[in-house]
Amino acid sequence: MLAYIIRRILYAFPILLGVNALTFALFFMVNTPDDMARMQLGERYITEQAITTWKQERGYDQDLLWNESADGFEKLTDTIFFDKSLALFSFEFGQADDGRDIGEDIKTRMWPSLAIAIPVFIVGLLVNITFALMMVFFRATYVDLGGVVLCVVLMSISSLFYIIAGQFVIGKVMQLVPISGFGEGVSTIKFLILPVAIGIVSGIGSGSRWYRTLFLEEISKDYVRTARAKGLSEVQVLFKHVLKNAMIPILTGAVVVIPTLFMGSLILESFFGIPGLGSYTIDAIHAQDFAIVRAMVFLGSVLYIVGLLLTDISYTFVDPRVRMDG
């Protein structure tokens, strides 16, 4: 197990380096450091001296990838790519283009993101699996047909519709909860109820339909027929056998998502004015703040790889026959 984990971590470095390099290349294909300086300083009355000073203060006065004027290894290290991108491997996020500390911003904004993402993940997972099991229990009946139709309808509706409709009906017409904003302490709950509810409802269609497919595939196997022959009820078959044997594909979709919960929800946070990492990323894209975008893309890549590793490890707990030899 330990050797497998070490190999997977070593495999992750080339992937992260490739993601880092691609993000760097794409961003600087759109904007040069001079363009970035003009956007931060303002287009009017900008002098060349002001642009030069801005680049020097933020380390954008170096060459991008290769410093021809430097000596030896400094040709690589005395560059924007080395200072701004490779430093991320030590989780030194540096400063945003407007001077803010990115690391401190992440520590502050991660909590609002988790406050939404964790309830949506846990409650949504339970609701989806329960609804899928109900459809399988009543398979080939009008209950199953109605559930499938409902899932297709829910899948066909844009998440933006859920947000706008929820804000209008529940927030504005019924005035049960605030439409947007964020509080402190216990008062935070009233700001989270609506986005969490919308996050759960918008995921029921695709989630329940996928779990239903998994359970139907399992219920047609020989071990289920054997369990029924032993006199087990349909409820016992579903919960003791089908659900247990479907845990590996469920874990594949669930465990890999857990680390990425840290990153928050881009759309929900933006529409509900929640100061999380999702809205932080959207604001950075609008402002074309390369430092923040680079940090968030790298962090997202790291968390995704961690999720894949956790998924593989979790297999051994669900099915003892799985061994980490690859």
mmCIF file of C-alpha atoms in Angstrom:
data_model
loop_
_atom_site.group_PDB
_atom_site.id
_atom_site.type_symbol
_atom_site.label_atom_id
_atom_site.label_comp_id
_atom_site.label_asym_id
_atom_site.label_seq_id
_atom_site.Cartn_x
_atom_site.Cartn_y
_atom_site.Cartn_z
ATOM 1 C CA MET A 1 0.000 0.000 0.000
ATOM 2 C CA LEU A 2 2.721 2.497 0.965
ATOM 3 C CA ALA A 3 4.733 1.746 -2.187
ATOM 4 C CA TYR A 4 1.598 2.256 -4.287
ATOM 5 C CA ILE A 5 0.863 5.623 -2.660
ATOM 6 C CA ILE A 6 4.456 6.784 -3.206
ATOM 7 C CA ARG A 7 4.322 5.764 -6.882
ATOM 8 C CA ARG A 8 1.045 7.611 -7.384
ATOM 9 C CA ILE A 9 2.469 10.750 -5.772
ATOM 10 C CA LEU A 10 5.539 10.558 -8.023
ATOM 11 C CA TYR A 11 3.300 10.097 -11.073
ATOM 12 C CA ALA A 12 1.403 13.224 -10.066
ATOM 13 C CA PHE A 13 4.378 15.565 -10.437
ATOM 14 C CA PRO A 14 4.611 15.376 -14.267
ATOM 15 C CA ILE A 15 0.838 15.883 -14.479
ATOM 16 C CA LEU A 16 0.936 18.933 -12.223
ATOM 17 C CA LEU A 17 3.921 20.318 -14.107
ATOM 18 C CA GLY A 18 2.066 19.894 -17.402
ATOM 19 C CA VAL A 19 -1.071 21.594 -16.049
ATOM 20 C CA ASN A 20 1.072 24.387 -14.662
ATOM 21 C CA ALA A 21 2.914 24.926 -17.928
ATOM 22 C CA LEU A 22 -0.312 24.822 -19.974
ATOM 23 C CA THR A 23 -2.025 27.363 -17.707
ATOM 24 C CA PHE A 24 1.029 29.620 -17.873
ATOM 25 C CA ALA A 25 1.231 29.394 -21.675
ATOM 26 C CA LEU A 26 -2.483 29.999 -22.258
ATOM 27 C CA PHE A 27 -2.589 33.012 -19.950
ATOM 28 C CA PHE A 28 0.450 34.731 -21.442
ATOM 29 C CA MET A 29 -0.801 34.037 -24.952
ATOM 30 C CA VAL A 30 -3.711 36.344 -24.071
ATOM 31 C CA ASN A 31 -1.956 38.986 -21.961
ATOM 32 C CA THR A 32 1.588 40.249 -21.711
ATOM 33 C CA PRO A 33 2.913 41.640 -18.405
ATOM 34 C CA ASP A 34 2.461 45.133 -19.888
ATOM 35 C CA ASP A 35 -1.226 44.391 -20.551
ATOM 36 C CA MET A 36 -1.629 43.105 -17.003
ATOM 37 C CA ALA A 37 -0.060 46.286 -15.622
ATOM 38 C CA ARG A 38 -2.401 48.492 -17.662
ATOM 39 C CA MET A 39 -5.459 46.584 -16.446
ATOM 40 C CA GLN A 40 -4.426 46.925 -12.823
ATOM 41 C CA LEU A 41 -3.346 50.561 -13.052
ATOM 42 C CA GLY A 42 -6.127 51.744 -15.346
ATOM 43 C CA GLU A 43 -5.998 52.575 -19.031
ATOM 44 C CA ARG A 44 -5.875 56.379 -18.715
ATOM 45 C CA TYR A 45 -2.804 58.452 -17.891
ATOM 46 C CA ILE A 46 -0.498 55.441 -17.548
ATOM 47 C CA THR A 47 3.188 56.160 -18.005
ATOM 48 C CA GLU A 48 5.873 53.702 -19.041
ATOM 49 C CA GLN A 49 7.549 54.304 -15.681
ATOM 50 C CA ALA A 50 4.390 53.301 -13.823
ATOM 51 C CA ILE A 51 4.154 50.096 -15.875
ATOM 52 C CA THR A 52 7.817 49.292 -15.242
ATOM 53 C CA THR A 53 7.444 49.920 -11.507
ATOM 54 C CA TRP A 54 4.335 47.706 -11.319
ATOM 55 C CA LYS A 55 6.152 44.845 -13.072
ATOM 56 C CA GLN A 56 9.213 45.176 -10.851
ATOM 57 C CA GLU A 57 7.131 45.134 -7.669
ATOM 58 C CA ARG A 58 5.376 41.923 -8.712
ATOM 59 C CA GLY A 59 8.224 40.111 -10.442
ATOM 60 C CA TYR A 60 6.905 40.459 -13.980
ATOM 61 C CA ASP A 61 9.998 42.296 -15.226
ATOM 62 C CA GLN A 62 11.828 39.004 -15.893
ATOM 63 C CA ASP A 63 11.846 36.873 -19.033
ATOM 64 C CA LEU A 64 9.017 34.371 -19.335
ATOM 65 C CA LEU A 65 10.804 31.029 -19.738
ATOM 66 C CA TRP A 66 14.454 31.591 -20.588
ATOM 67 C CA ASN A 67 16.754 34.374 -19.357
ATOM 68 C CA GLU A 68 19.472 34.698 -21.980
ATOM 69 C CA SER A 69 21.366 37.350 -20.038
ATOM 70 C CA ALA A 70 21.759 35.171 -16.914
ATOM 71 C CA ASP A 71 24.515 32.635 -16.259
ATOM 72 C CA GLY A 72 24.261 28.891 -15.799
ATOM 73 C CA PHE A 73 21.195 27.498 -14.095
ATOM 74 C CA GLU A 74 19.892 31.028 -13.519
ATOM 75 C CA LYS A 75 18.836 31.057 -17.156
ATOM 76 C CA LEU A 76 15.941 28.887 -15.978
ATOM 77 C CA THR A 77 15.471 30.059 -12.405
ATOM 78 C CA ASP A 78 15.565 33.807 -13.085
ATOM 79 C CA THR A 79 12.296 33.698 -15.053
ATOM 80 C CA ILE A 80 8.623 34.419 -14.457
ATOM 81 C CA PHE A 81 7.718 30.743 -14.953
ATOM 82 C CA PHE A 82 10.106 29.533 -12.278
ATOM 83 C CA ASP A 83 9.201 32.241 -9.763
ATOM 84 C CA LYS A 84 5.461 32.267 -10.345
ATOM 85 C CA SER A 85 4.579 28.701 -11.346
ATOM 86 C CA LEU A 86 7.138 26.215 -10.045
ATOM 87 C CA ALA A 87 7.011 27.839 -6.602
ATOM 88 C CA LEU A 88 3.480 26.474 -6.301
ATOM 89 C CA PHE A 89 4.890 22.980 -5.711
ATOM 90 C CA SER A 90 5.932 24.204 -2.263
ATOM 91 C CA PHE A 91 2.435 25.764 -1.870
ATOM 92 C CA GLU A 92 3.846 29.282 -1.938
ATOM 93 C CA PHE A 93 0.994 31.064 -3.678
ATOM 94 C CA GLY A 94 2.547 34.508 -3.419
ATOM 95 C CA GLN A 95 0.629 37.721 -3.984
ATOM 96 C CA ALA A 96 -2.216 38.543 -6.323
ATOM 97 C CA ASP A 97 -1.622 41.103 -9.033
ATOM 98 C CA ASP A 98 -3.420 43.669 -6.874
ATOM 99 C CA GLY A 99 -1.097 42.961 -3.917
ATOM 100 C CA ARG A 100 -3.284 40.661 -1.755
ATOM 101 C CA ASP A 101 -1.821 37.543 -0.138
ATOM 102 C CA ILE A 102 -3.343 34.596 -2.014
ATOM 103 C CA GLY A 103 -2.610 32.089 0.757
ATOM 104 C CA GLU A 104 -4.496 34.176 3.308
ATOM 105 C CA ASP A 105 -7.385 34.664 0.885
ATOM 106 C CA ILE A 106 -7.644 30.894 0.414
ATOM 107 C CA LYS A 107 -7.619 30.240 4.171
ATOM 108 C CA THR A 108 -10.365 32.805 4.679
ATOM 109 C CA ARG A 109 -12.569 31.859 1.754
ATOM 110 C CA MET A 110 -12.369 28.070 2.090
ATOM 111 C CA TRP A 111 -14.833 28.041 5.015
ATOM 112 C CA PRO A 112 -17.806 29.585 3.162
ATOM 113 C CA SER A 113 -17.142 27.172 0.290
ATOM 114 C CA LEU A 114 -17.083 24.167 2.621
ATOM 115 C CA ALA A 115 -20.208 25.417 4.417
ATOM 116 C CA ILE A 116 -22.121 24.991 1.144
ATOM 117 C CA ALA A 117 -20.292 22.065 -0.434
ATOM 118 C CA ILE A 118 -20.301 19.627 2.501
ATOM 119 C CA PRO A 119 -24.093 19.694 3.149
ATOM 120 C CA VAL A 120 -24.787 19.518 -0.596
ATOM 121 C CA PHE A 121 -22.455 16.526 -0.924
ATOM 122 C CA ILE A 122 -23.627 14.542 2.117
ATOM 123 C CA VAL A 123 -27.367 15.203 1.895
ATOM 124 C CA GLY A 124 -27.332 14.985 -1.897
ATOM 125 C CA LEU A 125 -25.590 11.599 -1.795
ATOM 126 C CA LEU A 126 -28.122 10.206 0.693
ATOM 127 C CA VAL A 127 -31.097 11.599 -1.246
ATOM 128 C CA ASN A 128 -29.852 10.307 -4.600
ATOM 129 C CA ILE A 129 -29.072 6.799 -3.331
ATOM 130 C CA THR A 130 -32.381 6.580 -1.441
ATOM 131 C CA PHE A 131 -34.398 7.751 -4.459
ATOM 132 C CA ALA A 132 -32.522 5.332 -6.742
ATOM 133 C CA LEU A 133 -33.145 2.403 -4.374
ATOM 134 C CA MET A 134 -36.838 3.305 -4.258
ATOM 135 C CA MET A 135 -37.046 3.239 -8.060
ATOM 136 C CA VAL A 136 -35.260 -0.111 -8.171
ATOM 137 C CA PHE A 137 -37.521 -1.523 -5.445
ATOM 138 C CA PHE A 138 -40.581 -0.541 -7.528
ATOM 139 C CA ARG A 139 -38.892 -1.339 -10.862
ATOM 140 C CA ALA A 140 -41.128 -1.951 -13.872
ATOM 141 C CA THR A 141 -43.996 -0.116 -12.170
ATOM 142 C CA TYR A 142 -45.493 3.338 -12.573
ATOM 143 C CA VAL A 143 -43.467 4.489 -9.560
ATOM 144 C CA ASP A 144 -40.239 3.582 -11.361
ATOM 145 C CA LEU A 145 -41.441 5.138 -14.613
ATOM 146 C CA GLY A 146 -42.485 8.328 -12.833
ATOM 147 C CA GLY A 147 -39.122 8.491 -11.055
ATOM 148 C CA VAL A 148 -37.214 8.123 -14.311
ATOM 149 C CA VAL A 149 -39.324 10.807 -15.992
ATOM 150 C CA LEU A 150 -38.755 13.115 -13.029
ATOM 151 C CA CYS A 151 -34.993 12.504 -13.225
ATOM 152 C CA VAL A 152 -34.940 13.320 -16.943
ATOM 153 C CA VAL A 153 -36.945 16.510 -16.341
ATOM 154 C CA LEU A 154 -34.648 17.601 -13.517
ATOM 155 C CA MET A 155 -31.580 16.857 -15.656
ATOM 156 C CA SER A 156 -32.980 18.899 -18.535
ATOM 157 C CA ILE A 157 -33.387 22.066 -16.479
ATOM 158 C CA SER A 158 -30.412 24.397 -16.276
ATOM 159 C CA SER A 159 -28.905 25.012 -12.849
ATOM 160 C CA LEU A 160 -29.354 28.731 -13.497
ATOM 161 C CA PHE A 161 -33.115 28.191 -13.590
ATOM 162 C CA TYR A 162 -33.058 26.586 -10.134
ATOM 163 C CA ILE A 163 -31.064 29.523 -8.786
ATOM 164 C CA ILE A 164 -33.175 32.275 -10.338
ATOM 165 C CA ALA A 165 -36.477 30.538 -9.549
ATOM 166 C CA GLY A 166 -35.378 29.784 -5.993
ATOM 167 C CA GLN A 167 -34.282 33.348 -5.361
ATOM 168 C CA PHE A 168 -37.529 34.730 -6.789
ATOM 169 C CA VAL A 169 -40.050 32.347 -5.208
ATOM 170 C CA ILE A 170 -38.443 31.508 -1.859
ATOM 171 C CA GLY A 171 -36.364 34.616 -1.356
ATOM 172 C CA LYS A 172 -38.402 37.438 -2.881
ATOM 173 C CA VAL A 173 -42.049 36.297 -2.974
ATOM 174 C CA MET A 174 -42.178 34.149 0.174
ATOM 175 C CA GLN A 175 -39.320 36.043 1.884
ATOM 176 C CA LEU A 176 -38.275 32.982 3.875
ATOM 177 C CA VAL A 177 -34.519 33.440 3.511
ATOM 178 C CA PRO A 178 -32.151 36.137 2.179
ATOM 179 C CA ILE A 179 -31.508 36.128 -1.554
ATOM 180 C CA SER A 180 -27.773 36.754 -1.189
ATOM 181 C CA GLY A 181 -25.070 37.619 1.283
ATOM 182 C CA PHE A 182 -23.201 35.908 4.078
ATOM 183 C CA GLY A 183 -23.116 36.285 7.853
ATOM 184 C CA GLU A 184 -21.109 35.208 10.863
ATOM 185 C CA GLY A 185 -21.775 32.520 13.431
ATOM 186 C CA VAL A 186 -25.301 31.118 13.686
ATOM 187 C CA SER A 187 -26.690 33.837 11.403
ATOM 188 C CA THR A 188 -24.807 32.204 8.544
ATOM 189 C CA ILE A 189 -27.346 29.370 8.406
ATOM 190 C CA LYS A 190 -30.120 31.534 6.953
ATOM 191 C CA PHE A 191 -27.824 32.519 4.074
ATOM 192 C CA LEU A 192 -26.906 28.868 3.372
ATOM 193 C CA ILE A 193 -30.345 27.247 3.366
ATOM 194 C CA LEU A 194 -31.354 28.325 -0.145
ATOM 195 C CA PRO A 195 -28.056 27.647 -1.991
ATOM 196 C CA VAL A 196 -27.684 24.272 -0.265
ATOM 197 C CA ALA A 197 -31.269 23.301 -1.147
ATOM 198 C CA ILE A 198 -30.746 24.349 -4.758
ATOM 199 C CA GLY A 199 -27.457 22.441 -4.935
ATOM 200 C CA ILE A 200 -29.198 19.270 -3.704
ATOM 201 C CA VAL A 201 -32.268 19.557 -5.944
ATOM 202 C CA SER A 202 -30.270 20.364 -9.083
ATOM 203 C CA GLY A 203 -28.221 17.180 -8.624
ATOM 204 C CA ILE A 204 -31.076 14.736 -7.975
ATOM 205 C CA GLY A 205 -31.805 14.035 -11.638
ATOM 206 C CA SER A 206 -28.370 12.980 -12.824
ATOM 207 C CA GLY A 207 -27.288 11.433 -9.511
ATOM 208 C CA SER A 208 -30.376 9.267 -8.922
ATOM 209 C CA ARG A 209 -30.510 8.101 -12.520
ATOM 210 C CA TRP A 210 -26.858 7.029 -12.409
ATOM 211 C CA TYR A 211 -27.281 5.151 -9.115
ATOM 212 C CA ARG A 212 -30.434 3.487 -10.457
ATOM 213 C CA THR A 213 -28.437 2.165 -13.404
ATOM 214 C CA LEU A 214 -25.786 0.772 -11.048
ATOM 215 C CA PHE A 215 -28.341 -0.953 -8.841
ATOM 216 C CA LEU A 216 -30.245 -2.428 -11.794
ATOM 217 C CA GLU A 217 -27.000 -3.871 -13.132
ATOM 218 C CA GLU A 218 -26.253 -5.475 -9.774
ATOM 219 C CA ILE A 219 -29.756 -6.791 -9.200
ATOM 220 C CA SER A 220 -29.607 -8.940 -12.333
ATOM 221 C CA LYS A 221 -26.539 -10.885 -11.164
ATOM 222 C CA ASP A 222 -26.436 -14.453 -9.864
ATOM 223 C CA TYR A 223 -25.702 -13.605 -6.227
ATOM 224 C CA VAL A 224 -28.995 -11.681 -6.026
ATOM 225 C CA ARG A 225 -30.955 -14.676 -7.272
ATOM 226 C CA THR A 226 -29.143 -16.823 -4.723
ATOM 227 C CA ALA A 227 -30.040 -14.389 -1.935
ATOM 228 C CA ARG A 228 -33.690 -14.465 -2.961
ATOM 229 C CA ALA A 229 -33.613 -18.273 -3.058
ATOM 230 C CA LYS A 230 -32.450 -18.248 0.567
ATOM 231 C CA GLY A 231 -35.636 -16.437 1.520
ATOM 232 C CA LEU A 232 -34.320 -12.877 1.936
ATOM 233 C CA SER A 233 -36.832 -10.112 1.403
ATOM 234 C CA GLU A 234 -36.419 -7.588 -1.397
ATOM 235 C CA VAL A 235 -35.432 -4.884 1.123
ATOM 236 C CA GLN A 236 -32.731 -7.139 2.579
ATOM 237 C CA VAL A 237 -31.467 -7.976 -0.902
ATOM 238 C CA LEU A 238 -31.233 -4.306 -1.825
ATOM 239 C CA PHE A 239 -29.532 -3.047 1.332
ATOM 240 C CA LYS A 240 -27.416 -6.053 2.335
ATOM 241 C CA HIS A 241 -26.248 -7.192 -1.080
ATOM 242 C CA VAL A 242 -26.968 -4.819 -3.956
ATOM 243 C CA LEU A 243 -25.957 -1.633 -2.140
ATOM 244 C CA LYS A 244 -22.821 -3.265 -0.726
ATOM 245 C CA ASN A 245 -21.650 -4.623 -4.077
ATOM 246 C CA ALA A 246 -22.333 -1.299 -5.802
ATOM 247 C CA MET A 247 -20.122 0.578 -3.358
ATOM 248 C CA ILE A 248 -17.005 0.573 -5.569
ATOM 249 C CA PRO A 249 -18.581 2.582 -8.442
ATOM 250 C CA ILE A 250 -20.339 4.757 -5.852
ATOM 251 C CA LEU A 251 -16.990 5.452 -4.190
ATOM 252 C CA THR A 252 -15.471 6.252 -7.575
ATOM 253 C CA GLY A 253 -17.930 9.088 -7.999
ATOM 254 C CA ALA A 254 -18.101 10.172 -4.362
ATOM 255 C CA VAL A 255 -14.627 9.966 -2.829
ATOM 256 C CA VAL A 256 -12.959 11.701 -5.765
ATOM 257 C CA VAL A 257 -15.276 14.675 -5.196
ATOM 258 C CA ILE A 258 -14.457 15.077 -1.487
ATOM 259 C CA PRO A 259 -11.131 16.985 -1.871
ATOM 260 C CA THR A 260 -12.598 19.219 -4.567
ATOM 261 C CA LEU A 261 -15.325 20.377 -2.167
ATOM 262 C CA PHE A 262 -12.635 22.735 -0.923
ATOM 263 C CA MET A 263 -12.848 24.642 -4.195
ATOM 264 C CA GLY A 264 -16.491 25.581 -3.768
ATOM 265 C CA SER A 265 -19.212 26.092 -6.352
ATOM 266 C CA LEU A 266 -18.555 28.750 -8.960
ATOM 267 C CA ILE A 267 -22.162 29.442 -9.960
ATOM 268 C CA LEU A 268 -23.824 29.164 -6.545
ATOM 269 C CA GLU A 269 -21.295 31.396 -4.811
ATOM 270 C CA SER A 270 -21.426 34.017 -7.552
ATOM 271 C CA PHE A 271 -25.231 34.275 -7.663
ATOM 272 C CA PHE A 272 -25.682 34.201 -3.882
ATOM 273 C CA GLY A 273 -22.836 36.595 -3.079
ATOM 274 C CA ILE A 274 -21.004 34.063 -0.909
ATOM 275 C CA PRO A 275 -17.312 34.961 -0.361
ATOM 276 C CA GLY A 276 -15.945 31.484 -1.108
ATOM 277 C CA LEU A 277 -13.251 30.130 -3.391
ATOM 278 C CA GLY A 278 -15.674 29.739 -6.280
ATOM 279 C CA SER A 279 -16.542 33.429 -6.421
ATOM 280 C CA TYR A 280 -12.870 34.195 -5.709
ATOM 281 C CA THR A 281 -11.893 32.345 -8.889
ATOM 282 C CA ILE A 282 -14.643 33.973 -10.967
ATOM 283 C CA ASP A 283 -13.589 37.446 -9.792
ATOM 284 C CA ALA A 284 -9.955 36.670 -10.636
ATOM 285 C CA ILE A 285 -10.941 35.564 -14.161
ATOM 286 C CA HIS A 286 -12.932 38.760 -14.693
ATOM 287 C CA ALA A 287 -10.015 40.847 -13.435
ATOM 288 C CA GLN A 288 -7.590 38.670 -15.435
ATOM 289 C CA ASP A 289 -5.487 38.236 -12.310
ATOM 290 C CA PHE A 290 -3.036 35.582 -13.453
ATOM 291 C CA ALA A 291 -1.580 34.990 -9.999
ATOM 292 C CA ILE A 292 -4.917 33.912 -8.503
ATOM 293 C CA VAL A 293 -6.017 31.902 -11.558
ATOM 294 C CA ARG A 294 -2.690 30.064 -11.601
ATOM 295 C CA ALA A 295 -2.929 29.264 -7.884
ATOM 296 C CA MET A 296 -6.520 28.034 -8.074
ATOM 297 C CA VAL A 297 -5.899 25.846 -11.135
ATOM 298 C CA PHE A 298 -2.880 24.284 -9.425
ATOM 299 C CA LEU A 299 -4.776 23.763 -6.183
ATOM 300 C CA GLY A 300 -7.687 22.207 -8.039
ATOM 301 C CA SER A 301 -5.329 19.813 -9.850
ATOM 302 C CA VAL A 302 -3.700 18.755 -6.575
ATOM 303 C CA LEU A 303 -7.054 18.139 -4.923
ATOM 304 C CA TYR A 304 -8.312 16.121 -7.891
ATOM 305 C CA ILE A 305 -5.253 13.867 -7.783
ATOM 306 C CA VAL A 306 -5.689 13.449 -4.017
ATOM 307 C CA GLY A 307 -9.290 12.453 -4.688
ATOM 308 C CA LEU A 308 -8.227 9.770 -7.166
ATOM 309 C CA LEU A 309 -5.713 8.416 -4.658
ATOM 310 C CA LEU A 310 -8.317 8.338 -1.881
ATOM 311 C CA THR A 311 -10.693 6.528 -4.229
ATOM 312 C CA ASP A 312 -8.148 3.789 -4.924
ATOM 313 C CA ILE A 313 -7.373 3.384 -1.232
ATOM 314 C CA SER A 314 -11.058 3.235 -0.307
ATOM 315 C CA TYR A 315 -11.514 0.258 -2.665
ATOM 316 C CA THR A 316 -9.521 -1.955 -0.288
ATOM 317 C CA PHE A 317 -11.939 -1.208 2.551
ATOM 318 C CA VAL A 318 -15.030 -1.987 0.482
ATOM 319 C CA ASP A 319 -13.651 -5.064 -1.304
ATOM 320 C CA PRO A 320 -10.766 -6.952 0.399
ATOM 321 C CA ARG A 321 -10.018 -8.652 -2.917
ATOM 322 C CA VAL A 322 -8.685 -5.367 -4.310
ATOM 323 C CA ARG A 323 -4.929 -5.032 -3.896
ATOM 324 C CA MET A 324 -2.802 -1.982 -4.626
ATOM 325 C CA ASP A 325 -0.160 -3.711 -6.724
ATOM 326 C CA GLY A 326 -0.414 -1.628 -9.893
#
